[in-house]
Amino acid sequence: MSEPAAYDVVISGASLAGSAAAVLLARRGVRVALVERRSDPQAYKVLCTHSITACAYPVLEELGLIAELEKAGAVRNKARSYTRWGWIEAKAAPGGPELPYGYNVRRSTLDPMIRALAERTEGVDLLLGHQVTGVVEEGGRVVGVRVSAAGSERELRARLVVGADGKDSAVAKFAGVPAEKYENTRFGYLAHFRGLPLRDGIAHAWFLEPDMAYAFPNDDGVTVVAVMPDKKRLPRFREDPQGSFDAFVRELPDAPELDSAEQISKLIGTLDYPLHSRKPTAPGLAFIGDAALTGDPLWGVGCGWALQSAQWLAEAVGPAAAGQEDLGKALARYARRHSRRLRPHQALAVDFAKARPFNPMERLIFSAAARDAALARHMHLFASRLIGPLRFLNPWVVAKASLVNLRHGQRGRRGQTGLG
């Protein structure tokens, strides 16, 4: 084994979370080793919703990627959602500001873009083709990792090791940090299409209770179509995945016209995708992105949370990673922020992953949002993860939704009796 290399931070995983964290830490004067097991700089995550929710826009802005994303054809993510009460579509209030947005962009475009940014950032060493084979521990804390590349192994020492290596994190496994798992009783298939028209050119989602589907327009005229049915449908899909996928999409209300489009990817599926969560820190160790927490893919939040957690970590530990503050206190700040911001969202996702119909509160809010523009905008803020569950379901919103539905019912009764 060669001599150990000393860094301030070693990050395992050069996808969204890892590359973003490397850039943001290096800009704070931190020397970073960004370790990636894949050797291809163009590598990207295949199974993804390809959506960056509006909550992550400030991170993209800080990274300086907005103009590059726009130039690459990333699509600002407006959407409408089908419910049994009708379509919900958030629109800006008359005379009001534009609604917050993120981007729909394929990972084949996004991942190489953000990895290239990390590579050209001063203070970042991008180590492609390096497999983490273990962690180095001293005095009860992690002080580095062992990596293997080109048939040789060496140690990378650092004040902080960051696991940005996905839900099945090797760093977590080697450090003995377990994950809690929550059952997801839906499965999913997606495919990419070219030339698939969508009404108004915006994303569509279908809440079919319990089944789900969506169609997201992306860069270069490509639309990602996904179906996420209850696992009760799984035997039929296993018999004929492509035929079952096509039939499911064609039966959607106001279905996109698959016959007019070209499918340009194979059918990509996941038959079992449980939700995970880990403690976001341990002594000398932090987790970001899916390594810390995964949401249900149907909500399209993974990319946004990966970027946000990278930013929160950099803000919390930047000075400590450079040796200017206490690292333990900095990690505690990150852990509190991560848990406060994401755990409530994940708790709702875990419950909805049971593939159940809407509960009474969801019926109240979704039905009212299909009937009222202000509530549709409120739902947009929540779906964009710009507000948490407590603000989403605050007493004013519940009262407003109740009033909207009451008035709707009264109009319906007047119409049935012929009253003006």
Tab-separated table of C-alpha atoms in Angstrom:
chain	number	residue	atom	x	y	z
A	1	MET	CA	0.000	0.000	0.000
A	2	SER	CA	1.314	3.450	-0.933
A	3	GLU	CA	1.699	6.339	1.515
A	4	PRO	CA	-1.546	7.912	2.766
A	5	ALA	CA	-2.658	11.196	1.187
A	6	ALA	CA	-3.915	13.962	3.460
A	7	TYR	CA	-7.031	15.976	2.627
A	8	ASP	CA	-9.477	18.037	4.630
A	9	VAL	CA	-12.447	16.052	3.271
A	10	VAL	CA	-12.777	12.817	1.314
A	11	ILE	CA	-16.096	12.375	-0.508
A	12	SER	CA	-17.091	8.963	-1.829
A	13	GLY	CA	-19.357	9.332	-4.870
A	14	ALA	CA	-19.077	11.928	-7.658
A	15	SER	CA	-22.730	12.113	-8.635
A	16	LEU	CA	-24.994	15.081	-7.774
A	17	ALA	CA	-24.568	15.251	-4.007
A	18	GLY	CA	-20.864	14.423	-3.969
A	19	SER	CA	-19.870	16.740	-6.816
A	20	ALA	CA	-21.934	19.624	-5.437
A	21	ALA	CA	-20.470	19.182	-1.947
A	22	ALA	CA	-16.940	19.058	-3.355
A	23	VAL	CA	-17.421	22.348	-5.206
A	24	LEU	CA	-19.094	24.141	-2.299
A	25	LEU	CA	-16.510	22.952	0.224
A	26	ALA	CA	-13.551	23.783	-2.012
A	27	ARG	CA	-14.871	27.310	-2.498
A	28	ARG	CA	-14.711	27.612	1.298
A	29	GLY	CA	-11.015	26.806	1.302
A	30	VAL	CA	-11.332	23.056	1.919
A	31	ARG	CA	-9.058	20.569	0.118
A	32	VAL	CA	-11.270	17.758	-1.195
A	33	ALA	CA	-10.654	14.312	-2.643
A	34	LEU	CA	-13.714	13.355	-4.719
A	35	VAL	CA	-13.600	9.578	-5.160
A	36	GLU	CA	-15.684	7.850	-7.835
A	37	ARG	CA	-15.653	4.117	-8.527
A	38	ARG	CA	-16.647	4.573	-12.181
A	39	SER	CA	-13.852	5.604	-14.528
A	40	ASP	CA	-16.035	7.255	-17.193
A	41	PRO	CA	-16.487	11.021	-16.609
A	42	GLN	CA	-19.724	10.814	-18.624
A	43	ALA	CA	-21.275	8.191	-16.316
A	44	TYR	CA	-24.751	8.959	-15.004
A	45	LYS	CA	-27.560	7.523	-12.925
A	46	VAL	CA	-30.075	5.683	-15.103
A	47	LEU	CA	-32.956	5.054	-12.702
A	48	CYS	CA	-34.112	8.571	-11.851
A	49	THR	CA	-37.094	10.893	-12.226
A	50	HIS	CA	-34.769	13.413	-13.939
A	51	SER	CA	-36.395	16.243	-12.001
A	52	ILE	CA	-34.823	18.894	-9.782
A	53	THR	CA	-37.510	20.392	-7.561
A	54	ALA	CA	-37.620	24.143	-6.965
A	55	CYS	CA	-36.218	23.723	-3.444
A	56	ALA	CA	-32.801	23.165	-5.025
A	57	TYR	CA	-32.813	26.243	-7.281
A	58	PRO	CA	-30.683	28.242	-4.784
A	59	VAL	CA	-28.079	25.468	-4.835
A	60	LEU	CA	-27.913	25.486	-8.640
A	61	GLU	CA	-27.591	29.267	-8.451
A	62	GLU	CA	-24.724	29.075	-5.940
A	63	LEU	CA	-22.985	26.469	-8.092
A	64	GLY	CA	-23.351	28.774	-11.105
A	65	LEU	CA	-25.140	26.169	-13.222
A	66	ILE	CA	-28.364	28.001	-14.147
A	67	ALA	CA	-27.126	29.434	-17.448
A	68	GLU	CA	-25.479	26.140	-18.419
A	69	LEU	CA	-28.665	24.204	-17.667
A	70	GLU	CA	-30.772	26.621	-19.699
A	71	LYS	CA	-28.315	26.384	-22.591
A	72	ALA	CA	-28.460	22.574	-22.419
A	73	GLY	CA	-32.238	22.706	-22.841
A	74	ALA	CA	-33.329	21.863	-19.297
A	75	VAL	CA	-37.080	22.393	-18.964
A	76	ARG	CA	-38.504	24.569	-16.192
A	77	ASN	CA	-40.751	22.193	-14.298
A	78	LYS	CA	-44.337	23.323	-14.436
A	79	ALA	CA	-46.875	20.534	-13.935
A	80	ARG	CA	-50.528	19.561	-13.736
A	81	SER	CA	-51.805	16.649	-11.662
A	82	TYR	CA	-54.855	14.492	-12.296
A	83	THR	CA	-57.135	13.567	-9.397
A	84	ARG	CA	-60.629	12.131	-9.264
A	85	TRP	CA	-61.849	15.722	-8.651
A	86	GLY	CA	-60.175	17.049	-11.777
A	87	TRP	CA	-56.800	18.481	-12.728
A	88	ILE	CA	-54.711	20.559	-10.328
A	89	GLU	CA	-52.527	23.116	-12.067
A	90	ALA	CA	-50.765	25.911	-10.227
A	91	LYS	CA	-50.577	29.231	-12.061
A	92	ALA	CA	-49.122	32.532	-10.956
A	93	ALA	CA	-51.614	34.878	-9.335
A	94	PRO	CA	-52.797	37.722	-11.581
A	95	GLY	CA	-50.173	40.445	-11.255
A	96	GLY	CA	-48.151	38.238	-8.934
A	97	PRO	CA	-44.638	36.832	-9.220
A	98	GLU	CA	-43.698	33.817	-11.314
A	99	LEU	CA	-44.094	30.544	-9.472
A	100	PRO	CA	-40.860	28.986	-8.168
A	101	TYR	CA	-39.410	26.361	-10.479
A	102	GLY	CA	-36.614	23.877	-10.820
A	103	TYR	CA	-35.648	21.879	-13.896
A	104	ASN	CA	-36.384	18.638	-15.662
A	105	VAL	CA	-33.128	17.456	-17.183
A	106	ARG	CA	-31.795	14.020	-18.034
A	107	ARG	CA	-29.073	12.670	-15.800
A	108	SER	CA	-27.020	11.942	-18.919
A	109	THR	CA	-26.855	15.729	-19.289
A	110	LEU	CA	-26.749	16.764	-15.630
A	111	ASP	CA	-24.277	14.321	-14.076
A	112	PRO	CA	-21.344	14.995	-16.447
A	113	MET	CA	-22.056	18.731	-16.180
A	114	ILE	CA	-21.777	18.910	-12.393
A	115	ARG	CA	-18.863	16.441	-12.291
A	116	ALA	CA	-16.959	18.591	-14.800
A	117	LEU	CA	-17.607	21.618	-12.597
A	118	ALA	CA	-16.084	19.765	-9.649
A	119	GLU	CA	-13.058	18.701	-11.714
A	120	ARG	CA	-12.228	22.278	-12.729
A	121	THR	CA	-12.770	23.685	-9.226
A	122	GLU	CA	-9.514	24.601	-7.490
A	123	GLY	CA	-9.049	22.501	-4.382
A	124	VAL	CA	-10.873	19.404	-5.721
A	125	ASP	CA	-9.014	16.264	-6.795
A	126	LEU	CA	-11.407	14.127	-8.851
A	127	LEU	CA	-10.267	10.506	-8.569
A	128	LEU	CA	-12.164	8.478	-11.156
A	129	GLY	CA	-11.914	4.695	-11.148
A	130	HIS	CA	-11.241	4.553	-7.400
A	131	GLN	CA	-13.217	1.986	-5.412
A	132	VAL	CA	-13.618	2.500	-1.659
A	133	THR	CA	-12.583	-0.773	0.003
A	134	GLY	CA	-12.784	0.245	3.647
A	135	VAL	CA	-12.650	3.057	6.159
A	136	VAL	CA	-9.753	4.011	8.403
A	137	GLU	CA	-10.667	4.479	12.068
A	138	GLU	CA	-8.680	5.808	14.994
A	139	GLY	CA	-9.880	6.497	18.508
A	140	GLY	CA	-13.484	5.628	17.682
A	141	ARG	CA	-13.829	7.967	14.693
A	142	VAL	CA	-13.371	7.688	10.939
A	143	VAL	CA	-10.197	9.398	9.725
A	144	GLY	CA	-10.080	8.268	6.106
A	145	VAL	CA	-10.851	5.601	3.532
A	146	ARG	CA	-8.945	2.892	1.721
A	147	VAL	CA	-9.295	2.981	-2.048
A	148	SER	CA	-8.285	0.615	-4.817
A	149	ALA	CA	-7.370	1.753	-8.331
A	150	ALA	CA	-5.423	0.151	-11.167
A	151	GLY	CA	-4.551	-2.847	-9.010
A	152	SER	CA	-3.056	-0.895	-6.106
A	153	GLU	CA	-4.513	0.249	-2.792
A	154	ARG	CA	-3.838	3.329	-0.704
A	155	GLU	CA	-5.282	5.347	2.164
A	156	LEU	CA	-6.822	8.790	1.837
A	157	ARG	CA	-6.758	10.522	5.209
A	158	ALA	CA	-9.022	13.450	6.084
A	159	ARG	CA	-10.660	15.320	8.937
A	160	LEU	CA	-14.035	14.325	7.475
A	161	VAL	CA	-15.255	11.477	5.266
A	162	VAL	CA	-18.518	12.037	3.367
A	163	GLY	CA	-20.672	9.217	2.047
A	164	ALA	CA	-22.342	10.406	-1.150
A	165	ASP	CA	-22.439	6.906	-2.588
A	166	GLY	CA	-26.165	6.175	-2.719
A	167	LYS	CA	-28.711	4.279	-0.669
A	168	ASP	CA	-26.499	1.174	-0.547
A	169	SER	CA	-23.557	3.275	0.662
A	170	ALA	CA	-20.292	1.341	0.885
A	171	VAL	CA	-18.956	3.955	3.302
A	172	ALA	CA	-21.889	3.321	5.625
A	173	LYS	CA	-21.388	-0.428	5.387
A	174	PHE	CA	-17.681	-0.242	6.191
A	175	ALA	CA	-18.290	2.215	9.050
A	176	GLY	CA	-21.090	0.088	10.499
A	177	VAL	CA	-23.808	2.744	10.114
A	178	PRO	CA	-27.094	0.908	9.498
A	179	ALA	CA	-30.102	2.104	7.539
A	180	GLU	CA	-33.732	1.928	8.479
A	181	LYS	CA	-35.844	0.526	5.646
A	182	TYR	CA	-39.517	1.183	4.956
A	183	GLU	CA	-41.580	-0.929	2.592
A	184	ASN	CA	-42.688	0.540	-0.706
A	185	THR	CA	-45.710	-1.360	-1.999
A	186	ARG	CA	-45.461	0.140	-5.475
A	187	PHE	CA	-43.081	-0.864	-8.253
A	188	GLY	CA	-42.023	1.238	-11.215
A	189	TYR	CA	-41.125	1.242	-14.902
A	190	LEU	CA	-40.017	4.184	-17.005
A	191	ALA	CA	-38.936	4.849	-20.578
A	192	HIS	CA	-37.741	7.810	-22.634
A	193	PHE	CA	-39.696	9.000	-25.679
A	194	ARG	CA	-38.972	11.502	-28.402
A	195	GLY	CA	-41.755	13.432	-30.086
A	196	LEU	CA	-44.334	12.802	-27.362
A	197	PRO	CA	-46.755	15.741	-27.206
A	198	LEU	CA	-47.979	16.881	-23.782
A	199	ARG	CA	-50.714	19.479	-23.354
A	200	ASP	CA	-49.082	22.929	-23.015
A	201	GLY	CA	-45.706	21.179	-23.027
A	202	ILE	CA	-45.676	20.756	-19.249
A	203	ALA	CA	-45.319	17.773	-16.945
A	204	HIS	CA	-48.304	15.587	-16.073
A	205	ALA	CA	-48.835	13.418	-13.000
A	206	TRP	CA	-51.688	11.020	-12.329
A	207	PHE	CA	-52.887	10.208	-8.797
A	208	LEU	CA	-55.023	7.138	-9.451
A	209	GLU	CA	-55.324	5.876	-5.862
A	210	PRO	CA	-53.303	3.771	-5.383
A	211	ASP	CA	-51.541	3.662	-8.756
A	212	MET	CA	-49.377	6.552	-9.989
A	213	ALA	CA	-47.913	7.742	-13.279
A	214	TYR	CA	-46.136	10.775	-14.676
A	215	ALA	CA	-44.771	12.242	-17.905
A	216	PHE	CA	-41.949	14.786	-17.579
A	217	PRO	CA	-40.594	16.738	-20.571
A	218	ASN	CA	-36.794	16.947	-20.511
A	219	ASP	CA	-33.943	18.426	-22.506
A	220	ASP	CA	-33.454	17.667	-26.224
A	221	GLY	CA	-37.148	16.992	-26.795
A	222	VAL	CA	-37.138	13.831	-24.683
A	223	THR	CA	-40.033	12.976	-22.362
A	224	VAL	CA	-39.696	10.547	-19.469
A	225	VAL	CA	-42.848	8.484	-18.863
A	226	ALA	CA	-43.121	6.425	-15.679
A	227	VAL	CA	-45.765	4.193	-14.148
A	228	MET	CA	-45.807	3.216	-10.463
A	229	PRO	CA	-48.606	0.730	-9.841
A	230	ASP	CA	-49.570	-1.173	-6.724
A	231	LYS	CA	-47.607	-4.428	-6.477
A	232	LYS	CA	-50.880	-6.290	-6.958
A	233	ARG	CA	-50.327	-5.603	-10.664
A	234	LEU	CA	-46.786	-7.000	-10.637
A	235	PRO	CA	-47.559	-10.540	-11.914
A	236	ARG	CA	-49.067	-9.154	-15.125
A	237	PHE	CA	-46.149	-6.753	-15.658
A	238	ARG	CA	-43.669	-9.592	-15.155
A	239	GLU	CA	-45.351	-11.582	-17.931
A	240	ASP	CA	-45.136	-8.715	-20.431
A	241	PRO	CA	-43.379	-5.595	-19.100
A	242	GLN	CA	-43.493	-3.513	-22.283
A	243	GLY	CA	-47.052	-4.466	-23.221
A	244	SER	CA	-48.287	-3.843	-19.687
A	245	PHE	CA	-46.489	-0.489	-19.558
A	246	ASP	CA	-47.997	0.628	-22.861
A	247	ALA	CA	-51.488	-0.487	-21.862
A	248	PHE	CA	-51.250	1.269	-18.494
A	249	VAL	CA	-50.223	4.567	-20.097
A	250	ARG	CA	-52.902	4.391	-22.801
A	251	GLU	CA	-55.599	3.991	-20.132
A	252	LEU	CA	-54.604	7.159	-18.262
A	253	PRO	CA	-57.101	10.048	-18.326
A	254	ASP	CA	-56.048	12.405	-21.160
A	255	ALA	CA	-53.260	9.933	-21.857
A	256	PRO	CA	-50.157	10.992	-23.797
A	257	GLU	CA	-50.220	9.581	-27.318
A	258	LEU	CA	-47.513	6.937	-27.253
A	259	ASP	CA	-48.319	5.844	-30.809
A	260	SER	CA	-47.197	9.238	-32.127
A	261	ALA	CA	-43.819	9.061	-30.352
A	262	GLU	CA	-40.612	7.054	-30.619
A	263	GLN	CA	-39.404	5.118	-27.580
A	264	ILE	CA	-35.665	5.762	-27.514
A	265	SER	CA	-34.695	3.822	-24.390
A	266	LYS	CA	-35.279	0.368	-23.106
A	267	LEU	CA	-37.870	-0.081	-20.399
A	268	ILE	CA	-36.153	0.603	-17.068
A	269	GLY	CA	-37.722	-0.948	-13.988
A	270	THR	CA	-37.420	-1.385	-10.253
A	271	LEU	CA	-39.599	-4.024	-8.658
A	272	ASP	CA	-38.649	-3.264	-5.084
A	273	TYR	CA	-37.519	0.196	-3.964
A	274	PRO	CA	-37.836	0.570	-0.194
A	275	LEU	CA	-37.266	3.949	1.393
A	276	HIS	CA	-34.080	4.298	3.478
A	277	SER	CA	-32.819	6.622	6.174
A	278	ARG	CA	-29.594	6.792	8.169
A	279	LYS	CA	-28.321	9.044	10.890
A	280	PRO	CA	-26.736	11.798	8.790
A	281	THR	CA	-23.538	11.877	10.856
A	282	ALA	CA	-21.181	9.748	12.938
A	283	PRO	CA	-17.772	10.657	14.408
A	284	GLY	CA	-15.658	11.890	11.489
A	285	LEU	CA	-18.397	10.966	9.028
A	286	ALA	CA	-21.355	12.577	7.229
A	287	PHE	CA	-23.890	11.328	4.688
A	288	ILE	CA	-25.565	13.322	1.931
A	289	GLY	CA	-28.003	12.543	-0.862
A	290	ASP	CA	-29.452	9.040	-0.993
A	291	ALA	CA	-26.757	7.793	1.371
A	292	ALA	CA	-28.534	9.728	4.127
A	293	LEU	CA	-32.162	9.443	3.089
A	294	THR	CA	-34.256	8.352	0.110
A	295	GLY	CA	-37.756	9.443	-0.696
A	296	ASP	CA	-40.272	7.587	-2.806
A	297	PRO	CA	-39.328	8.038	-6.496
A	298	LEU	CA	-42.892	8.996	-7.359
A	299	TRP	CA	-42.363	12.427	-5.720
A	300	GLY	CA	-39.272	13.262	-7.788
A	301	VAL	CA	-37.405	14.764	-4.814
A	302	GLY	CA	-34.138	12.824	-4.849
A	303	CYS	CA	-32.113	15.200	-7.045
A	304	GLY	CA	-33.298	18.256	-5.134
A	305	TRP	CA	-32.524	16.723	-1.751
A	306	ALA	CA	-29.104	15.582	-2.955
A	307	LEU	CA	-28.195	19.151	-3.887
A	308	GLN	CA	-29.707	20.652	-0.746
A	309	SER	CA	-27.958	18.239	1.603
A	310	ALA	CA	-24.642	19.017	-0.123
A	311	GLN	CA	-25.199	22.722	0.466
A	312	TRP	CA	-26.259	22.232	4.102
A	313	LEU	CA	-23.162	20.168	4.778
A	314	ALA	CA	-20.830	22.729	3.195
A	315	GLU	CA	-22.425	25.570	5.159
A	316	ALA	CA	-22.251	23.655	8.431
A	317	VAL	CA	-18.784	22.130	8.270
A	318	GLY	CA	-16.780	24.367	5.910
A	319	PRO	CA	-14.721	26.166	8.591
A	320	ALA	CA	-14.385	23.017	10.709
A	321	ALA	CA	-13.230	20.952	7.738
A	322	ALA	CA	-10.523	23.559	7.153
A	323	GLY	CA	-9.421	23.188	10.774
A	324	GLN	CA	-10.868	26.471	12.038
A	325	GLU	CA	-13.745	25.166	14.207
A	326	ASP	CA	-14.767	22.096	16.160
A	327	LEU	CA	-15.838	19.392	13.704
A	328	GLY	CA	-18.135	17.592	16.142
A	329	LYS	CA	-20.225	20.715	16.728
A	330	ALA	CA	-20.338	21.432	12.996
A	331	LEU	CA	-21.562	17.914	12.225
A	332	ALA	CA	-24.234	18.263	14.913
A	333	ARG	CA	-25.497	21.431	13.175
A	334	TYR	CA	-25.703	19.610	9.870
A	335	ALA	CA	-27.505	16.632	11.412
A	336	ARG	CA	-30.114	18.863	13.067
A	337	ARG	CA	-30.805	20.777	9.861
A	338	HIS	CA	-30.971	17.667	7.722
A	339	SER	CA	-33.381	15.921	10.076
A	340	ARG	CA	-35.547	18.993	10.617
A	341	ARG	CA	-35.904	19.733	6.916
A	342	LEU	CA	-36.283	16.242	5.448
A	343	ARG	CA	-37.572	13.764	8.032
A	344	PRO	CA	-41.147	15.183	8.096
A	345	HIS	CA	-41.346	14.929	4.305
A	346	GLN	CA	-40.034	11.390	4.383
A	347	ALA	CA	-42.534	10.378	7.074
A	348	LEU	CA	-45.386	11.351	4.747
A	349	ALA	CA	-43.711	9.539	1.848
A	350	VAL	CA	-43.287	6.390	3.937
A	351	ASP	CA	-46.989	6.415	4.755
A	352	PHE	CA	-48.043	7.046	1.142
A	353	ALA	CA	-45.707	4.274	-0.063
A	354	LYS	CA	-48.199	1.798	1.407
A	355	ALA	CA	-50.146	2.241	-1.852
A	356	ARG	CA	-53.278	3.286	-0.044
A	357	PRO	CA	-56.056	5.591	-1.239
A	358	PHE	CA	-56.014	9.205	-0.092
A	359	ASN	CA	-56.725	9.680	3.593
A	360	PRO	CA	-59.395	12.221	4.704
A	361	MET	CA	-56.945	15.134	4.958
A	362	GLU	CA	-55.484	14.406	1.535
A	363	ARG	CA	-58.972	14.170	0.043
A	364	LEU	CA	-59.805	17.553	1.547
A	365	ILE	CA	-56.699	19.321	0.248
A	366	PHE	CA	-56.466	17.675	-3.180
A	367	SER	CA	-60.151	18.177	-3.962
A	368	ALA	CA	-60.034	21.831	-2.913
A	369	ALA	CA	-56.832	22.453	-4.897
A	370	ALA	CA	-58.576	21.177	-8.033
A	371	ARG	CA	-61.229	23.877	-7.437
A	372	ASP	CA	-59.254	26.843	-6.115
A	373	ALA	CA	-56.253	28.634	-7.654
A	374	ALA	CA	-54.758	29.787	-4.334
A	375	LEU	CA	-54.784	26.268	-2.920
A	376	ALA	CA	-53.271	24.940	-6.150
A	377	ARG	CA	-50.392	27.385	-5.664
A	378	HIS	CA	-50.065	26.249	-2.048
A	379	MET	CA	-49.834	22.638	-3.197
A	380	HIS	CA	-47.153	23.668	-5.697
A	381	LEU	CA	-45.005	25.055	-2.874
A	382	PHE	CA	-45.308	21.788	-0.992
A	383	ALA	CA	-44.668	19.580	-4.029
A	384	SER	CA	-41.578	21.721	-4.703
A	385	ARG	CA	-40.489	21.058	-1.077
A	386	LEU	CA	-40.326	24.779	-0.381
A	387	ILE	CA	-42.587	24.348	2.635
A	388	GLY	CA	-42.885	21.475	5.074
A	389	PRO	CA	-45.885	19.414	6.171
A	390	LEU	CA	-46.743	21.724	9.088
A	391	ARG	CA	-47.080	24.778	6.825
A	392	PHE	CA	-48.790	22.716	4.145
A	393	LEU	CA	-51.494	21.556	6.567
A	394	ASN	CA	-51.731	24.659	8.747
A	395	PRO	CA	-55.151	25.569	10.194
A	396	TRP	CA	-55.724	28.386	7.681
A	397	VAL	CA	-55.251	25.984	4.753
A	398	VAL	CA	-57.543	23.368	6.268
A	399	ALA	CA	-60.229	26.000	6.881
A	400	LYS	CA	-59.837	27.429	3.379
A	401	ALA	CA	-60.070	23.969	1.792
A	402	SER	CA	-63.177	23.151	3.838
A	403	LEU	CA	-64.828	26.387	2.718
A	404	VAL	CA	-63.937	25.800	-0.941
A	405	ASN	CA	-65.433	22.313	-0.880
A	406	LEU	CA	-68.519	23.485	1.011
A	407	ARG	CA	-69.206	26.159	-1.606
A	408	HIS	CA	-68.593	23.653	-4.391
A	409	GLY	CA	-71.119	21.278	-2.825
A	410	GLN	CA	-73.665	24.046	-2.478
A	411	ARG	CA	-73.276	25.010	-6.145
A	412	GLY	CA	-73.703	21.383	-7.112
A	413	ARG	CA	-76.909	21.059	-5.129
A	414	ARG	CA	-78.304	24.263	-6.633
A	415	GLY	CA	-77.525	22.952	-10.088
A	416	GLN	CA	-79.295	19.655	-9.371
A	417	THR	CA	-82.443	21.412	-8.157
A	418	GLY	CA	-82.485	24.018	-10.910
A	419	LEU	CA	-81.912	26.904	-8.490
A	420	GLY	CA	-80.013	29.953	-9.703
